[in-house]
Amino acid sequence: MEEKEQLQISPQKISGLITEPLIAAIAANNKMALAQTNFMLETCFTKNDSGQYKPIMVEMALNRPVATPGTVENPEPTIQSVVTTFSIPLLSIIPLNSLTITEVKLNFDIEVLSVKDGEDNGLPEIYGKVSSEKIVGKPIISYAMHATQMSLPKGVNIVIEAFSQSIQPITIP
Amino acid sequence: MKVEQQIPCPVCVTMIPFDASQLLLGVNFECPNCHVSIGLAADSKPIVEKAVKKLDDIKNTK
């Protein structure tokens, strides 16, 4: 307990205080990306004995009105709703993008405690601690960081796009 | 950030925006160009339902 309290009040490099929360967010994002990949492979694909993945397909129903011209006996044209089923990969209809971190907002004040010569590049390193209150006469640096995360990785989008395009109609000669 | 999901229309290739949770509720989505509607076939509902639930479980554990 004593050690924990000492850690809390000991000055830290400000660069560390700023980057550590972002590194934690990146690590969380990586963990989610891994979970997402596992989800894709386990839920949207089946794996055969030779280790090849095959997409799980789902059936979609397409409704379209078809007009039938009238006959001699019944001159009134009729319109019927025709249902056609087609298969698409499960992967292309699952909302995968919602698994990523979309925004990281960090707001905190750092109380500057000391400035020392840097060990690596000779530039001065500022040491401080996260401050919960502003004290008159103490130098404070306020940080408001905002980081955003892109949605799905490009590679996953390409796979989904390839699957989506596979349901597009082709012309049979 | 919610990215809109889209699927190409099997008739005219125009992109049809849809929502997976609405698909599961039986909602049909209409092509803005040729006005055909697409929906999830009843036989496939359990497969999609299971996948969406699994995805929700992963999200809820984060």
Tab-separated table of C-alpha atoms in Angstrom:
chain	number	residue	atom	x	y	z
A	1	MET	CA	0.000	0.000	0.000
A	2	GLU	CA	2.843	2.346	0.945
A	3	GLU	CA	4.633	1.451	-2.255
A	4	LYS	CA	1.489	2.128	-4.270
A	5	GLU	CA	1.114	5.595	-2.741
A	6	GLN	CA	4.770	6.329	-3.466
A	7	LEU	CA	4.263	5.330	-7.105
A	8	GLN	CA	1.326	7.637	-7.419
A	9	ILE	CA	3.184	10.718	-6.237
A	10	SER	CA	6.568	10.014	-7.848
A	11	PRO	CA	7.249	12.277	-10.839
A	12	GLN	CA	7.022	10.660	-14.241
A	13	LYS	CA	8.288	11.765	-17.631
A	14	ILE	CA	5.542	13.843	-19.183
A	15	SER	CA	6.056	12.078	-22.510
A	16	GLY	CA	5.207	8.834	-20.725
A	17	LEU	CA	2.162	10.309	-19.041
A	18	ILE	CA	0.846	11.377	-22.423
A	19	THR	CA	1.708	8.281	-24.439
A	20	GLU	CA	0.822	5.552	-21.941
A	21	PRO	CA	-2.968	6.081	-22.134
A	22	LEU	CA	-2.743	6.092	-25.934
A	23	ILE	CA	-0.589	2.952	-25.942
A	24	ALA	CA	-3.198	1.320	-23.686
A	25	ALA	CA	-5.918	2.327	-26.168
A	26	ILE	CA	-3.882	0.917	-29.079
A	27	ALA	CA	-3.317	-2.323	-27.159
A	28	ALA	CA	-7.056	-2.562	-26.521
A	29	ASN	CA	-7.698	-1.940	-30.200
A	30	ASN	CA	-5.228	-4.661	-31.179
A	31	LYS	CA	-6.983	-7.033	-28.797
A	32	MET	CA	-10.296	-6.216	-30.408
A	33	ALA	CA	-8.846	-6.633	-33.914
A	34	LEU	CA	-7.611	-10.090	-32.893
A	35	ALA	CA	-11.012	-10.936	-31.429
A	36	GLN	CA	-12.596	-9.687	-34.649
A	37	THR	CA	-10.322	-11.842	-36.808
A	38	ASN	CA	-11.044	-14.899	-34.666
A	39	PHE	CA	-14.753	-14.111	-34.844
A	40	MET	CA	-14.576	-13.898	-38.645
A	41	LEU	CA	-12.712	-17.187	-38.995
A	42	GLU	CA	-14.772	-19.107	-36.436
A	43	THR	CA	-18.228	-17.725	-37.216
A	44	CYS	CA	-18.209	-16.750	-40.878
A	45	PHE	CA	-16.101	-19.616	-42.265
A	46	THR	CA	-15.861	-23.365	-41.984
A	47	LYS	CA	-12.481	-25.032	-42.037
A	48	ASN	CA	-11.938	-28.300	-43.844
A	49	ASP	CA	-9.412	-31.010	-43.005
A	50	SER	CA	-6.757	-29.507	-45.271
A	51	GLY	CA	-6.968	-26.183	-43.409
A	52	GLN	CA	-8.855	-24.298	-46.095
A	53	TYR	CA	-11.535	-21.850	-45.076
A	54	LYS	CA	-14.867	-21.816	-46.879
A	55	PRO	CA	-17.348	-18.966	-46.354
A	56	ILE	CA	-20.658	-19.780	-44.678
A	57	MET	CA	-23.444	-18.724	-47.022
A	58	VAL	CA	-26.863	-17.419	-46.056
A	59	GLU	CA	-29.979	-17.250	-48.183
A	60	MET	CA	-31.550	-13.931	-49.101
A	61	ALA	CA	-34.995	-13.527	-50.617
A	62	LEU	CA	-35.491	-11.096	-53.481
A	63	ASN	CA	-39.021	-9.868	-54.125
A	64	ARG	CA	-39.845	-8.310	-57.467
A	65	PRO	CA	-43.154	-7.614	-59.165
A	66	VAL	CA	-43.591	-9.394	-62.495
A	67	ALA	CA	-46.277	-8.209	-64.911
A	68	THR	CA	-48.087	-10.860	-66.914
A	69	PRO	CA	-49.870	-9.593	-70.032
A	70	GLY	CA	-53.543	-10.338	-70.370
A	71	THR	CA	-54.867	-13.189	-72.475
A	72	VAL	CA	-57.750	-13.344	-74.910
A	73	GLU	CA	-59.973	-14.782	-72.201
A	74	ASN	CA	-58.736	-12.384	-69.538
A	75	PRO	CA	-57.408	-9.197	-71.152
A	76	GLU	CA	-56.443	-7.565	-67.826
A	77	PRO	CA	-52.690	-7.789	-67.163
A	78	THR	CA	-51.762	-9.169	-63.759
A	79	ILE	CA	-48.868	-8.271	-61.501
A	80	GLN	CA	-47.443	-10.982	-59.318
A	81	SER	CA	-44.750	-10.797	-56.673
A	82	VAL	CA	-42.052	-13.325	-57.475
A	83	VAL	CA	-39.605	-14.418	-54.796
A	84	THR	CA	-36.107	-15.476	-55.843
A	85	THR	CA	-33.531	-16.703	-53.385
A	86	PHE	CA	-29.811	-16.120	-53.700
A	87	SER	CA	-26.844	-16.869	-51.464
A	88	ILE	CA	-24.414	-14.377	-50.004
A	89	PRO	CA	-21.541	-14.891	-47.576
A	90	LEU	CA	-22.487	-14.355	-43.935
A	91	LEU	CA	-19.406	-12.120	-43.657
A	92	SER	CA	-20.934	-9.506	-45.950
A	93	ILE	CA	-23.979	-8.846	-43.758
A	94	ILE	CA	-22.408	-8.889	-40.291
A	95	PRO	CA	-21.715	-5.354	-38.926
A	96	LEU	CA	-18.030	-5.984	-38.221
A	97	ASN	CA	-16.949	-2.345	-38.217
A	98	SER	CA	-18.543	-1.729	-34.833
A	99	LEU	CA	-15.770	-3.668	-33.101
A	100	THR	CA	-13.160	-0.941	-33.511
A	101	ILE	CA	-12.361	1.937	-31.168
A	102	THR	CA	-13.885	4.969	-32.812
A	103	GLU	CA	-12.654	7.689	-30.505
A	104	VAL	CA	-10.300	8.196	-27.582
A	105	LYS	CA	-10.654	11.357	-25.536
A	106	LEU	CA	-8.223	12.143	-22.736
A	107	ASN	CA	-8.404	15.259	-20.593
A	108	PHE	CA	-6.004	15.750	-17.720
A	109	ASP	CA	-3.691	18.280	-16.095
A	110	ILE	CA	-0.022	17.624	-15.402
A	111	GLU	CA	1.694	19.338	-12.515
A	112	VAL	CA	5.261	20.111	-13.564
A	113	LEU	CA	7.703	19.017	-10.846
A	114	SER	CA	11.147	19.219	-12.440
A	115	VAL	CA	13.115	19.541	-15.665
A	116	LYS	CA	16.148	17.317	-16.269
A	117	ASP	CA	18.548	16.763	-19.128
A	118	GLY	CA	17.347	14.037	-21.429
A	119	GLU	CA	19.240	10.750	-21.436
A	120	ASP	CA	18.814	9.928	-25.112
A	121	ASN	CA	18.911	13.064	-27.214
A	122	GLY	CA	20.065	15.694	-24.737
A	123	LEU	CA	16.767	17.520	-24.918
A	124	PRO	CA	15.329	18.463	-21.530
A	125	GLU	CA	12.785	16.057	-20.102
A	126	ILE	CA	9.916	17.456	-18.092
A	127	TYR	CA	8.851	15.450	-15.071
A	128	GLY	CA	5.452	15.804	-13.502
A	129	LYS	CA	2.422	14.028	-12.174
A	130	VAL	CA	-1.199	13.919	-13.112
A	131	SER	CA	-2.894	16.554	-11.040
A	132	SER	CA	-6.446	16.300	-9.796
A	133	GLU	CA	-6.587	19.950	-8.777
A	134	LYS	CA	-5.008	23.202	-9.869
A	135	ILE	CA	-2.719	24.684	-7.234
A	136	VAL	CA	-1.948	28.394	-7.383
A	137	GLY	CA	1.735	28.987	-8.055
A	138	LYS	CA	2.363	25.484	-9.426
A	139	PRO	CA	3.060	25.151	-13.142
A	140	ILE	CA	0.361	23.085	-14.787
A	141	ILE	CA	0.146	21.755	-18.322
A	142	SER	CA	-3.351	20.916	-19.514
A	143	TYR	CA	-3.795	18.220	-22.127
A	144	ALA	CA	-6.881	17.539	-24.184
A	145	MET	CA	-6.125	14.786	-26.668
A	146	HIS	CA	-8.414	13.415	-29.272
A	147	ALA	CA	-7.595	10.332	-31.293
A	148	THR	CA	-9.817	8.626	-33.818
A	149	GLN	CA	-9.682	5.150	-35.233
A	150	MET	CA	-10.409	4.096	-38.765
A	151	SER	CA	-13.056	1.467	-39.315
A	152	LEU	CA	-12.273	-1.897	-40.876
A	153	PRO	CA	-8.765	-2.614	-42.134
A	154	LYS	CA	-8.467	-2.293	-45.924
A	155	GLY	CA	-7.730	-6.002	-46.331
A	156	VAL	CA	-10.954	-7.032	-44.609
A	157	ASN	CA	-12.891	-4.561	-46.752
A	158	ILE	CA	-11.358	-6.078	-49.887
A	159	VAL	CA	-12.431	-9.568	-48.786
A	160	ILE	CA	-15.975	-8.354	-48.061
A	161	GLU	CA	-16.088	-6.450	-51.345
A	162	ALA	CA	-14.931	-9.529	-53.263
A	163	PHE	CA	-17.672	-11.576	-51.633
A	164	SER	CA	-20.256	-8.868	-52.317
A	165	GLN	CA	-19.262	-8.649	-55.956
A	166	SER	CA	-19.655	-12.385	-56.332
A	167	ILE	CA	-23.430	-11.970	-56.096
A	168	GLN	CA	-23.555	-9.453	-58.902
A	169	PRO	CA	-25.330	-10.726	-62.006
A	170	ILE	CA	-23.271	-11.931	-64.950
A	171	THR	CA	-24.282	-12.104	-68.588
A	172	ILE	CA	-24.497	-15.624	-69.953
A	173	PRO	CA	-23.730	-15.691	-73.678
B	1	MET	CA	-18.838	6.010	-36.009
B	2	LYS	CA	-21.345	3.712	-37.612
B	3	VAL	CA	-20.485	2.748	-41.169
B	4	GLU	CA	-23.532	2.071	-43.291
B	5	GLN	CA	-23.759	-1.486	-44.568
B	6	GLN	CA	-24.533	-1.999	-48.217
B	7	ILE	CA	-25.139	-4.901	-50.518
B	8	PRO	CA	-25.199	-4.796	-54.344
B	9	CYS	CA	-28.612	-5.326	-55.867
B	10	PRO	CA	-28.589	-8.705	-57.668
B	11	VAL	CA	-30.685	-7.164	-60.443
B	12	CYS	CA	-29.099	-3.787	-61.243
B	13	VAL	CA	-25.969	-3.718	-59.007
B	14	THR	CA	-27.006	-0.467	-57.293
B	15	MET	CA	-25.898	-0.543	-53.659
B	16	ILE	CA	-28.766	-1.218	-51.255
B	17	PRO	CA	-28.200	0.131	-47.738
B	18	PHE	CA	-29.339	-2.224	-44.982
B	19	ASP	CA	-29.109	-2.841	-41.269
B	20	ALA	CA	-28.317	-6.361	-40.034
B	21	SER	CA	-30.464	-6.073	-36.895
B	22	GLN	CA	-33.414	-4.899	-38.998
B	23	LEU	CA	-32.838	-7.801	-41.406
B	24	LEU	CA	-33.191	-10.159	-38.458
B	25	LEU	CA	-36.510	-8.544	-37.550
B	26	GLY	CA	-37.776	-9.447	-41.015
B	27	VAL	CA	-37.458	-5.999	-42.574
B	28	ASN	CA	-36.980	-5.922	-46.351
B	29	PHE	CA	-34.720	-3.338	-47.961
B	30	GLU	CA	-35.551	-1.773	-51.292
B	31	CYS	CA	-33.180	-1.053	-54.138
B	32	PRO	CA	-33.252	2.716	-54.714
B	33	ASN	CA	-32.903	2.161	-58.471
B	34	CYS	CA	-35.017	-0.807	-59.564
B	35	HIS	CA	-37.182	-1.049	-56.413
B	36	VAL	CA	-36.851	-4.792	-55.881
B	37	SER	CA	-36.729	-5.654	-52.206
B	38	ILE	CA	-34.380	-8.009	-50.438
B	39	GLY	CA	-34.719	-9.649	-47.059
B	40	LEU	CA	-33.252	-12.503	-45.103
B	41	ALA	CA	-34.731	-15.893	-45.960
B	42	ALA	CA	-36.408	-17.529	-42.976
B	43	ASP	CA	-34.107	-20.571	-43.168
B	44	SER	CA	-31.007	-18.414	-42.700
B	45	LYS	CA	-32.292	-16.369	-39.784
B	46	PRO	CA	-30.847	-18.685	-37.065
B	47	ILE	CA	-27.359	-18.553	-38.651
B	48	VAL	CA	-27.297	-14.750	-38.780
B	49	GLU	CA	-28.906	-14.458	-35.339
B	50	LYS	CA	-26.212	-16.673	-33.817
B	51	ALA	CA	-23.425	-14.691	-35.507
B	52	VAL	CA	-24.820	-11.299	-34.417
B	53	LYS	CA	-25.256	-12.562	-30.844
B	54	LYS	CA	-21.670	-13.810	-30.798
B	55	LEU	CA	-20.473	-10.435	-32.082
B	56	ASP	CA	-22.497	-8.660	-29.379
B	57	ASP	CA	-20.980	-10.953	-26.736
B	58	ILE	CA	-17.468	-10.034	-27.907
B	59	LYS	CA	-18.342	-6.324	-27.811
B	60	ASN	CA	-19.850	-6.590	-24.338
B	61	THR	CA	-16.744	-8.224	-22.894
B	62	LYS	CA	-14.538	-5.271	-23.916
